[in-house]
Amino acid sequence: MSGFTDRLADFIAAPPAATAGQRDAALAALEDTFAVALAGWHDPVVTALRHLHGHGPMQLLDGQPVESAEHAALLHATAGHALDYDDVHLASTTHPSVVIAPALVAAASLAELQVRSR
């Protein structure tokens, strides 16, 4: 397993340059993911989750504060799944964007907050 782990670490540390087509596909997936999350934003399960998590430094899609990056990722991913219009990566038959994008955006937002607080 260390061979895979080493290759994965190398890929993360020095990813290959993306082509214009790959960048366009990634941007389209990100836009689609958050459009679907906005569409599901008022679904009862998302509304219930929003009421469970207190106010804090993180910001949600609707501008409301939430207590942590983890809660922001959970809410955005739940909203993206609420109407079940998330993307499908045909080669793996998975729905990666609606899980990955909210976590990445939450991590980036947290990093930005940490830089601002210095």
mmCIF file of N, CA and C in Angstrom:
data_model
loop_
_atom_site.group_PDB
_atom_site.id
_atom_site.type_symbol
_atom_site.label_atom_id
_atom_site.label_comp_id
_atom_site.label_asym_id
_atom_site.label_seq_id
_atom_site.Cartn_x
_atom_site.Cartn_y
_atom_site.Cartn_z
ATOM 1 N N MET A 1 0.815 -1.199 0.000
ATOM 2 C CA MET A 1 0.000 0.000 0.000
ATOM 3 C C MET A 1 0.854 1.257 0.000
ATOM 4 N N SER A 2 2.072 1.176 0.492
ATOM 5 C CA SER A 2 2.898 2.381 0.539
ATOM 6 C C SER A 2 3.227 2.876 -0.863
ATOM 7 N N GLY A 3 3.246 1.999 -1.864
ATOM 8 C CA GLY A 3 3.483 2.452 -3.232
ATOM 9 C C GLY A 3 2.386 3.409 -3.681
ATOM 10 N N PHE A 4 1.131 3.038 -3.404
ATOM 11 C CA PHE A 4 0.014 3.912 -3.736
ATOM 12 C C PHE A 4 0.085 5.207 -2.943
ATOM 13 N N THR A 5 0.362 5.096 -1.658
ATOM 14 C CA THR A 5 0.447 6.276 -0.799
ATOM 15 C C THR A 5 1.546 7.216 -1.269
ATOM 16 N N ASP A 6 2.670 6.657 -1.647
ATOM 17 C CA ASP A 6 3.769 7.484 -2.166
ATOM 18 C C ASP A 6 3.367 8.189 -3.455
ATOM 19 N N ARG A 7 2.711 7.467 -4.360
ATOM 20 C CA ARG A 7 2.276 8.077 -5.631
ATOM 21 C C ARG A 7 1.233 9.169 -5.371
ATOM 22 N N LEU A 8 0.323 8.913 -4.440
ATOM 23 C CA LEU A 8 -0.695 9.904 -4.106
ATOM 24 C C LEU A 8 -0.052 11.146 -3.500
ATOM 25 N N ALA A 9 0.892 10.957 -2.583
ATOM 26 C CA ALA A 9 1.583 12.095 -1.967
ATOM 27 C C ALA A 9 2.349 12.890 -3.022
ATOM 28 N N ASP A 10 3.003 12.201 -3.947
ATOM 29 C CA ASP A 10 3.721 12.891 -5.030
ATOM 30 C C ASP A 10 2.761 13.690 -5.902
ATOM 31 N N PHE A 11 1.607 13.107 -6.202
ATOM 32 C CA PHE A 11 0.614 13.797 -7.023
ATOM 33 C C PHE A 11 0.101 15.055 -6.327
ATOM 34 N N ILE A 12 -0.154 14.952 -5.021
ATOM 35 C CA ILE A 12 -0.648 16.106 -4.265
ATOM 36 C C ILE A 12 0.423 17.174 -4.149
ATOM 37 N N ALA A 13 1.668 16.765 -3.909
ATOM 38 C CA ALA A 13 2.764 17.721 -3.738
ATOM 39 C C ALA A 13 3.124 18.416 -5.044
ATOM 40 N N ALA A 14 3.020 17.719 -6.157
ATOM 41 C CA ALA A 14 3.396 18.295 -7.450
ATOM 42 C C ALA A 14 2.443 17.779 -8.525
ATOM 43 N N PRO A 15 1.213 18.295 -8.529
ATOM 44 C CA PRO A 15 0.241 17.791 -9.507
ATOM 45 C C PRO A 15 0.644 18.175 -10.929
ATOM 46 N N PRO A 16 0.298 17.333 -11.882
ATOM 47 C CA PRO A 16 0.591 17.689 -13.274
ATOM 48 C C PRO A 16 -0.266 18.883 -13.683
ATOM 49 N N ALA A 17 0.216 19.632 -14.647
ATOM 50 C CA ALA A 17 -0.535 20.795 -15.127
ATOM 51 C C ALA A 17 -1.838 20.327 -15.766
ATOM 52 N N ALA A 18 -2.914 21.023 -15.460
ATOM 53 C CA ALA A 18 -4.219 20.687 -16.037
ATOM 54 C C ALA A 18 -4.331 21.320 -17.417
ATOM 55 N N THR A 19 -5.001 20.620 -18.307
ATOM 56 C CA THR A 19 -5.267 21.181 -19.626
ATOM 57 C C THR A 19 -6.430 22.169 -19.510
ATOM 58 N N ALA A 20 -6.627 22.956 -20.538
ATOM 59 C CA ALA A 20 -7.748 23.898 -20.553
ATOM 60 C C ALA A 20 -9.068 23.137 -20.437
ATOM 61 N N GLY A 21 -9.162 22.003 -21.090
ATOM 62 C CA GLY A 21 -10.384 21.198 -21.020
ATOM 63 C C GLY A 21 -10.636 20.658 -19.622
ATOM 64 N N GLN A 22 -9.569 20.240 -18.948
ATOM 65 C CA GLN A 22 -9.718 19.749 -17.571
ATOM 66 C C GLN A 22 -10.133 20.875 -16.638
ATOM 67 N N ARG A 23 -9.564 22.058 -16.810
ATOM 68 C CA ARG A 23 -9.959 23.207 -15.978
ATOM 69 C C ARG A 23 -11.415 23.572 -16.228
ATOM 70 N N ASP A 24 -11.830 23.564 -17.504
ATOM 71 C CA ASP A 24 -13.221 23.881 -17.829
ATOM 72 C C ASP A 24 -14.176 22.854 -17.215
ATOM 73 N N ALA A 25 -13.801 21.582 -17.277
ATOM 74 C CA ALA A 25 -14.645 20.531 -16.696
ATOM 75 C C ALA A 25 -14.737 20.676 -15.175
ATOM 76 N N ALA A 26 -13.619 21.010 -14.534
ATOM 77 C CA ALA A 26 -13.624 21.194 -13.080
ATOM 78 C C ALA A 26 -14.487 22.391 -12.686
ATOM 79 N N LEU A 27 -14.379 23.481 -13.435
ATOM 80 C CA LEU A 27 -15.184 24.669 -13.150
ATOM 81 C C LEU A 27 -16.670 24.373 -13.356
ATOM 82 N N ALA A 28 -17.003 23.660 -14.427
ATOM 83 C CA ALA A 28 -18.405 23.309 -14.678
ATOM 84 C C ALA A 28 -18.951 22.430 -13.550
ATOM 85 N N ALA A 29 -18.151 21.478 -13.074
ATOM 86 C CA ALA A 29 -18.592 20.614 -11.972
ATOM 87 C C ALA A 29 -18.800 21.425 -10.697
ATOM 88 N N LEU A 30 -17.911 22.373 -10.422
ATOM 89 C CA LEU A 30 -18.046 23.213 -9.235
ATOM 90 C C LEU A 30 -19.295 24.086 -9.328
ATOM 91 N N GLU A 31 -19.494 24.718 -10.486
ATOM 92 C CA GLU A 31 -20.686 25.547 -10.674
ATOM 93 C C GLU A 31 -21.954 24.714 -10.539
ATOM 94 N N ASP A 32 -21.966 23.537 -11.165
ATOM 95 C CA ASP A 32 -23.127 22.657 -11.100
ATOM 96 C C ASP A 32 -23.409 22.227 -9.664
ATOM 97 N N THR A 33 -22.369 21.894 -8.934
ATOM 98 C CA THR A 33 -22.529 21.430 -7.561
ATOM 99 C C THR A 33 -23.208 22.493 -6.705
ATOM 100 N N PHE A 34 -22.748 23.727 -6.803
ATOM 101 C CA PHE A 34 -23.331 24.759 -5.951
ATOM 102 C C PHE A 34 -24.677 25.259 -6.477
ATOM 103 N N ALA A 35 -24.931 25.135 -7.772
ATOM 104 C CA ALA A 35 -26.264 25.445 -8.294
ATOM 105 C C ALA A 35 -27.281 24.450 -7.745
ATOM 106 N N VAL A 36 -26.911 23.176 -7.725
ATOM 107 C CA VAL A 36 -27.795 22.150 -7.181
ATOM 108 C C VAL A 36 -27.965 22.344 -5.665
ATOM 109 N N ALA A 37 -26.891 22.735 -4.986
ATOM 110 C CA ALA A 37 -26.991 22.996 -3.543
ATOM 111 C C ALA A 37 -27.938 24.166 -3.279
ATOM 112 N N LEU A 38 -27.855 25.208 -4.096
ATOM 113 C CA LEU A 38 -28.785 26.334 -3.935
ATOM 114 C C LEU A 38 -30.225 25.896 -4.179
ATOM 115 N N ALA A 39 -30.429 25.031 -5.163
ATOM 116 C CA ALA A 39 -31.773 24.534 -5.446
ATOM 117 C C ALA A 39 -32.331 23.736 -4.262
ATOM 118 N N GLY A 40 -31.468 23.009 -3.565
ATOM 119 C CA GLY A 40 -31.909 22.209 -2.426
ATOM 120 C C GLY A 40 -31.828 22.914 -1.091
ATOM 121 N N TRP A 41 -31.469 24.200 -1.095
ATOM 122 C CA TRP A 41 -31.198 24.919 0.138
ATOM 123 C C TRP A 41 -32.375 24.972 1.103
ATOM 124 N N HIS A 42 -33.602 24.972 0.598
ATOM 125 C CA HIS A 42 -34.776 25.073 1.479
ATOM 126 C C HIS A 42 -35.465 23.730 1.697
ATOM 127 N N ASP A 43 -34.795 22.638 1.308
ATOM 128 C CA ASP A 43 -35.322 21.310 1.587
ATOM 129 C C ASP A 43 -35.406 21.138 3.106
ATOM 130 N N PRO A 44 -36.421 20.427 3.598
ATOM 131 C CA PRO A 44 -36.580 20.280 5.052
ATOM 132 C C PRO A 44 -35.352 19.744 5.783
ATOM 133 N N VAL A 45 -34.614 18.805 5.186
ATOM 134 C CA VAL A 45 -33.438 18.264 5.888
ATOM 135 C C VAL A 45 -32.351 19.331 6.027
ATOM 136 N N VAL A 46 -32.202 20.180 5.028
ATOM 137 C CA VAL A 46 -31.192 21.247 5.099
ATOM 138 C C VAL A 46 -31.625 22.302 6.106
ATOM 139 N N THR A 47 -32.897 22.650 6.095
ATOM 140 C CA THR A 47 -33.414 23.624 7.053
ATOM 141 C C THR A 47 -33.215 23.126 8.482
ATOM 142 N N ALA A 48 -33.485 21.856 8.710
ATOM 143 C CA ALA A 48 -33.303 21.284 10.053
ATOM 144 C C ALA A 48 -31.837 21.335 10.470
ATOM 145 N N LEU A 49 -30.932 21.002 9.563
ATOM 146 C CA LEU A 49 -29.497 21.045 9.885
ATOM 147 C C LEU A 49 -29.026 22.466 10.172
ATOM 148 N N ARG A 50 -29.527 23.432 9.407
ATOM 149 C CA ARG A 50 -29.116 24.829 9.637
ATOM 150 C C ARG A 50 -29.496 25.273 11.039
ATOM 151 N N HIS A 51 -30.616 24.794 11.531
ATOM 152 C CA HIS A 51 -31.070 25.203 12.865
ATOM 153 C C HIS A 51 -30.312 24.492 13.984
ATOM 154 N N LEU A 52 -29.630 23.393 13.662
ATOM 155 C CA LEU A 52 -28.886 22.651 14.681
ATOM 156 C C LEU A 52 -27.522 23.255 14.995
ATOM 157 N N HIS A 53 -26.958 23.967 14.058
ATOM 158 C CA HIS A 53 -25.587 24.448 14.229
ATOM 159 C C HIS A 53 -25.576 25.946 14.477
ATOM 160 N N GLY A 54 -24.889 26.330 15.540
ATOM 161 C CA GLY A 54 -24.868 27.718 15.976
ATOM 162 C C GLY A 54 -24.087 28.641 15.074
ATOM 163 N N HIS A 55 -24.079 29.868 15.472
ATOM 164 C CA HIS A 55 -23.386 30.907 14.708
ATOM 165 C C HIS A 55 -21.898 30.864 14.977
ATOM 166 N N GLY A 56 -21.131 31.260 13.996
ATOM 167 C CA GLY A 56 -19.683 31.273 14.138
ATOM 168 C C GLY A 56 -19.039 32.014 12.978
ATOM 169 N N PRO A 57 -17.772 31.772 12.756
ATOM 170 C CA PRO A 57 -17.019 32.553 11.776
ATOM 171 C C PRO A 57 -17.173 32.093 10.326
ATOM 172 N N MET A 58 -17.735 30.903 10.100
ATOM 173 C CA MET A 58 -17.860 30.412 8.729
ATOM 174 C C MET A 58 -19.142 30.931 8.103
ATOM 175 N N GLN A 59 -19.143 31.073 6.782
ATOM 176 C CA GLN A 59 -20.303 31.608 6.077
ATOM 177 C C GLN A 59 -20.886 30.558 5.139
ATOM 178 N N LEU A 60 -22.207 30.460 5.138
ATOM 179 C CA LEU A 60 -22.918 29.521 4.281
ATOM 180 C C LEU A 60 -23.271 30.168 2.946
ATOM 181 N N LEU A 61 -23.822 29.375 2.029
ATOM 182 C CA LEU A 61 -24.209 29.873 0.710
ATOM 183 C C LEU A 61 -25.140 31.074 0.787
ATOM 184 N N ASP A 62 -26.014 31.089 1.773
ATOM 185 C CA ASP A 62 -26.981 32.178 1.893
ATOM 186 C C ASP A 62 -26.455 33.343 2.733
ATOM 187 N N GLY A 63 -25.165 33.285 3.090
ATOM 188 C CA GLY A 63 -24.555 34.362 3.859
ATOM 189 C C GLY A 63 -24.690 34.218 5.361
ATOM 190 N N GLN A 64 -25.430 33.222 5.808
ATOM 191 C CA GLN A 64 -25.616 33.023 7.243
ATOM 192 C C GLN A 64 -24.353 32.429 7.865
ATOM 193 N N PRO A 65 -24.058 32.790 9.114
ATOM 194 C CA PRO A 65 -22.876 32.236 9.778
ATOM 195 C C PRO A 65 -23.152 30.842 10.329
ATOM 196 N N VAL A 66 -22.105 30.060 10.431
ATOM 197 C CA VAL A 66 -22.186 28.731 11.027
ATOM 198 C C VAL A 66 -20.913 28.518 11.825
ATOM 199 N N GLU A 67 -20.954 27.602 12.787
ATOM 200 C CA GLU A 67 -19.885 27.506 13.777
ATOM 201 C C GLU A 67 -18.559 26.960 13.285
ATOM 202 N N SER A 68 -18.535 26.131 12.234
ATOM 203 C CA SER A 68 -17.253 25.545 11.836
ATOM 204 C C SER A 68 -17.232 25.202 10.358
ATOM 205 N N ALA A 69 -16.031 24.964 9.848
ATOM 206 C CA ALA A 69 -15.859 24.538 8.457
ATOM 207 C C ALA A 69 -16.533 23.187 8.229
ATOM 208 N N GLU A 70 -16.458 22.309 9.234
ATOM 209 C CA GLU A 70 -17.098 20.997 9.106
ATOM 210 C C GLU A 70 -18.608 21.129 8.936
ATOM 211 N N HIS A 71 -19.207 22.022 9.704
ATOM 212 C CA HIS A 71 -20.653 22.218 9.588
ATOM 213 C C HIS A 71 -21.016 22.859 8.252
ATOM 214 N N ALA A 72 -20.204 23.784 7.784
ATOM 215 C CA ALA A 72 -20.458 24.392 6.470
ATOM 216 C C ALA A 72 -20.393 23.324 5.380
ATOM 217 N N ALA A 73 -19.383 22.478 5.416
ATOM 218 C CA ALA A 73 -19.259 21.410 4.419
ATOM 219 C C ALA A 73 -20.454 20.463 4.493
ATOM 220 N N LEU A 74 -20.859 20.088 5.707
ATOM 221 C CA LEU A 74 -21.998 19.192 5.883
ATOM 222 C C LEU A 74 -23.272 19.802 5.305
ATOM 223 N N LEU A 75 -23.530 21.060 5.619
ATOM 224 C CA LEU A 75 -24.740 21.718 5.127
ATOM 225 C C LEU A 75 -24.735 21.848 3.605
ATOM 226 N N HIS A 76 -23.616 22.253 3.035
ATOM 227 C CA HIS A 76 -23.544 22.420 1.582
ATOM 228 C C HIS A 76 -23.659 21.078 0.864
ATOM 229 N N ALA A 77 -23.022 20.037 1.394
ATOM 230 C CA ALA A 77 -23.120 18.715 0.780
ATOM 231 C C ALA A 77 -24.540 18.156 0.909
ATOM 232 N N THR A 78 -25.169 18.365 2.061
ATOM 233 C CA THR A 78 -26.546 17.903 2.250
ATOM 234 C C THR A 78 -27.475 18.612 1.277
ATOM 235 N N ALA A 79 -27.302 19.908 1.121
ATOM 236 C CA ALA A 79 -28.123 20.666 0.171
ATOM 237 C C ALA A 79 -27.896 20.163 -1.255
ATOM 238 N N GLY A 80 -26.648 19.833 -1.579
ATOM 239 C CA GLY A 80 -26.345 19.321 -2.912
ATOM 240 C C GLY A 80 -26.963 17.960 -3.184
ATOM 241 N N HIS A 81 -27.167 17.175 -2.130
ATOM 242 C CA HIS A 81 -27.778 15.854 -2.275
ATOM 243 C C HIS A 81 -29.302 15.892 -2.121
ATOM 244 N N ALA A 82 -29.848 16.956 -1.576
ATOM 245 C CA ALA A 82 -31.262 16.983 -1.189
ATOM 246 C C ALA A 82 -32.211 16.671 -2.347
ATOM 247 N N LEU A 83 -31.937 17.207 -3.506
ATOM 248 C CA LEU A 83 -32.818 16.976 -4.654
ATOM 249 C C LEU A 83 -32.309 15.867 -5.565
ATOM 250 N N ASP A 84 -31.167 15.301 -5.221
ATOM 251 C CA ASP A 84 -30.561 14.180 -5.945
ATOM 252 C C ASP A 84 -30.315 14.484 -7.424
ATOM 253 N N TYR A 85 -29.833 15.683 -7.706
ATOM 254 C CA TYR A 85 -29.441 16.054 -9.063
ATOM 255 C C TYR A 85 -27.928 16.154 -9.186
ATOM 256 N N ASP A 86 -27.204 15.547 -8.262
ATOM 257 C CA ASP A 86 -25.754 15.678 -8.287
ATOM 258 C C ASP A 86 -25.155 14.937 -9.481
ATOM 259 N N ASP A 87 -23.926 15.286 -9.774
ATOM 260 C CA ASP A 87 -23.241 14.755 -10.955
ATOM 261 C C ASP A 87 -22.882 13.283 -10.802
ATOM 262 N N VAL A 88 -22.604 12.671 -11.922
ATOM 263 C CA VAL A 88 -22.146 11.282 -11.923
ATOM 264 C C VAL A 88 -20.869 11.227 -12.750
ATOM 265 N N HIS A 89 -19.826 10.683 -12.161
ATOM 266 C CA HIS A 89 -18.583 10.421 -12.883
ATOM 267 C C HIS A 89 -18.738 9.019 -13.455
ATOM 268 N N LEU A 90 -18.988 8.938 -14.759
ATOM 269 C CA LEU A 90 -19.365 7.664 -15.364
ATOM 270 C C LEU A 90 -18.302 6.584 -15.233
ATOM 271 N N ALA A 91 -17.030 6.957 -15.290
ATOM 272 C CA ALA A 91 -15.972 5.950 -15.205
ATOM 273 C C ALA A 91 -15.975 5.223 -13.860
ATOM 274 N N SER A 92 -16.368 5.926 -12.797
ATOM 275 C CA SER A 92 -16.357 5.304 -11.469
ATOM 276 C C SER A 92 -17.751 5.109 -10.890
ATOM 277 N N THR A 93 -18.768 5.556 -11.598
ATOM 278 C CA THR A 93 -20.159 5.567 -11.134
ATOM 279 C C THR A 93 -20.283 6.098 -9.702
ATOM 280 N N THR A 94 -19.644 7.233 -9.489
ATOM 281 C CA THR A 94 -19.718 7.915 -8.195
ATOM 282 C C THR A 94 -20.261 9.322 -8.401
ATOM 283 N N HIS A 95 -20.562 9.974 -7.309
ATOM 284 C CA HIS A 95 -21.035 11.363 -7.307
ATOM 285 C C HIS A 95 -20.010 12.201 -6.551
ATOM 286 N N PRO A 96 -18.862 12.472 -7.144
ATOM 287 C CA PRO A 96 -17.768 13.064 -6.369
ATOM 288 C C PRO A 96 -17.912 14.549 -6.041
ATOM 289 N N SER A 97 -18.428 15.347 -6.935
ATOM 290 C CA SER A 97 -18.385 16.804 -6.734
ATOM 291 C C SER A 97 -19.154 17.268 -5.526
ATOM 292 N N VAL A 98 -20.333 16.705 -5.299
ATOM 293 C CA VAL A 98 -21.172 17.187 -4.208
ATOM 294 C C VAL A 98 -20.597 16.830 -2.837
ATOM 295 N N VAL A 99 -19.662 15.906 -2.811
ATOM 296 C CA VAL A 99 -18.978 15.575 -1.562
ATOM 297 C C VAL A 99 -17.668 16.348 -1.446
ATOM 298 N N ILE A 100 -16.921 16.390 -2.529
ATOM 299 C CA ILE A 100 -15.591 16.997 -2.517
ATOM 300 C C ILE A 100 -15.649 18.526 -2.507
ATOM 301 N N ALA A 101 -16.477 19.120 -3.367
ATOM 302 C CA ALA A 101 -16.497 20.583 -3.499
ATOM 303 C C ALA A 101 -16.852 21.295 -2.190
ATOM 304 N N PRO A 102 -17.910 20.890 -1.460
ATOM 305 C CA PRO A 102 -18.197 21.574 -0.200
ATOM 306 C C PRO A 102 -17.053 21.473 0.812
ATOM 307 N N ALA A 103 -16.384 20.334 0.852
ATOM 308 C CA ALA A 103 -15.251 20.181 1.777
ATOM 309 C C ALA A 103 -14.094 21.081 1.370
ATOM 310 N N LEU A 104 -13.799 21.163 0.081
ATOM 311 C CA LEU A 104 -12.712 22.022 -0.392
ATOM 312 C C LEU A 104 -13.016 23.503 -0.154
ATOM 313 N N VAL A 105 -14.247 23.905 -0.426
ATOM 314 C CA VAL A 105 -14.629 25.306 -0.211
ATOM 315 C C VAL A 105 -14.575 25.650 1.276
ATOM 316 N N ALA A 106 -15.030 24.748 2.127
ATOM 317 C CA ALA A 106 -14.966 24.986 3.572
ATOM 318 C C ALA A 106 -13.521 25.084 4.045
ATOM 319 N N ALA A 107 -12.654 24.198 3.549
ATOM 320 C CA ALA A 107 -11.236 24.249 3.929
ATOM 321 C C ALA A 107 -10.587 25.538 3.454
ATOM 322 N N ALA A 108 -10.906 25.963 2.231
ATOM 323 C CA ALA A 108 -10.345 27.215 1.707
ATOM 324 C C ALA A 108 -10.854 28.408 2.510
ATOM 325 N N SER A 109 -12.128 28.399 2.870
ATOM 326 C CA SER A 109 -12.689 29.485 3.677
ATOM 327 C C SER A 109 -12.050 29.547 5.055
ATOM 328 N N LEU A 110 -11.821 28.390 5.647
ATOM 329 C CA LEU A 110 -11.161 28.339 6.951
ATOM 330 C C LEU A 110 -9.737 28.874 6.853
ATOM 331 N N ALA A 111 -9.014 28.487 5.824
ATOM 332 C CA ALA A 111 -7.654 28.992 5.630
ATOM 333 C C ALA A 111 -7.652 30.504 5.460
ATOM 334 N N GLU A 112 -8.629 31.026 4.719
ATOM 335 C CA GLU A 112 -8.731 32.471 4.538
ATOM 336 C C GLU A 112 -9.012 33.171 5.869
ATOM 337 N N LEU A 113 -9.896 32.615 6.683
ATOM 338 C CA LEU A 113 -10.174 33.194 8.000
ATOM 339 C C LEU A 113 -8.928 33.206 8.880
ATOM 340 N N GLN A 114 -8.152 32.119 8.822
ATOM 341 C CA GLN A 114 -6.940 32.036 9.626
ATOM 342 C C GLN A 114 -5.906 33.070 9.173
ATOM 343 N N VAL A 115 -5.787 33.299 7.872
ATOM 344 C CA VAL A 115 -4.851 34.305 7.364
ATOM 345 C C VAL A 115 -5.309 35.691 7.802
ATOM 346 N N ARG A 116 -6.585 35.971 7.717
ATOM 347 C CA ARG A 116 -7.118 37.289 8.104
ATOM 348 C C ARG A 116 -6.940 37.571 9.592
ATOM 349 N N SER A 117 -6.983 36.519 10.406
ATOM 350 C CA SER A 117 -6.903 36.718 11.851
ATOM 351 C C SER A 117 -5.476 36.920 12.344
ATOM 352 N N ARG A 118 -4.505 36.795 11.474
ATOM 353 C CA ARG A 118 -3.109 36.994 11.889
ATOM 354 C C ARG A 118 -2.760 38.440 12.023
#
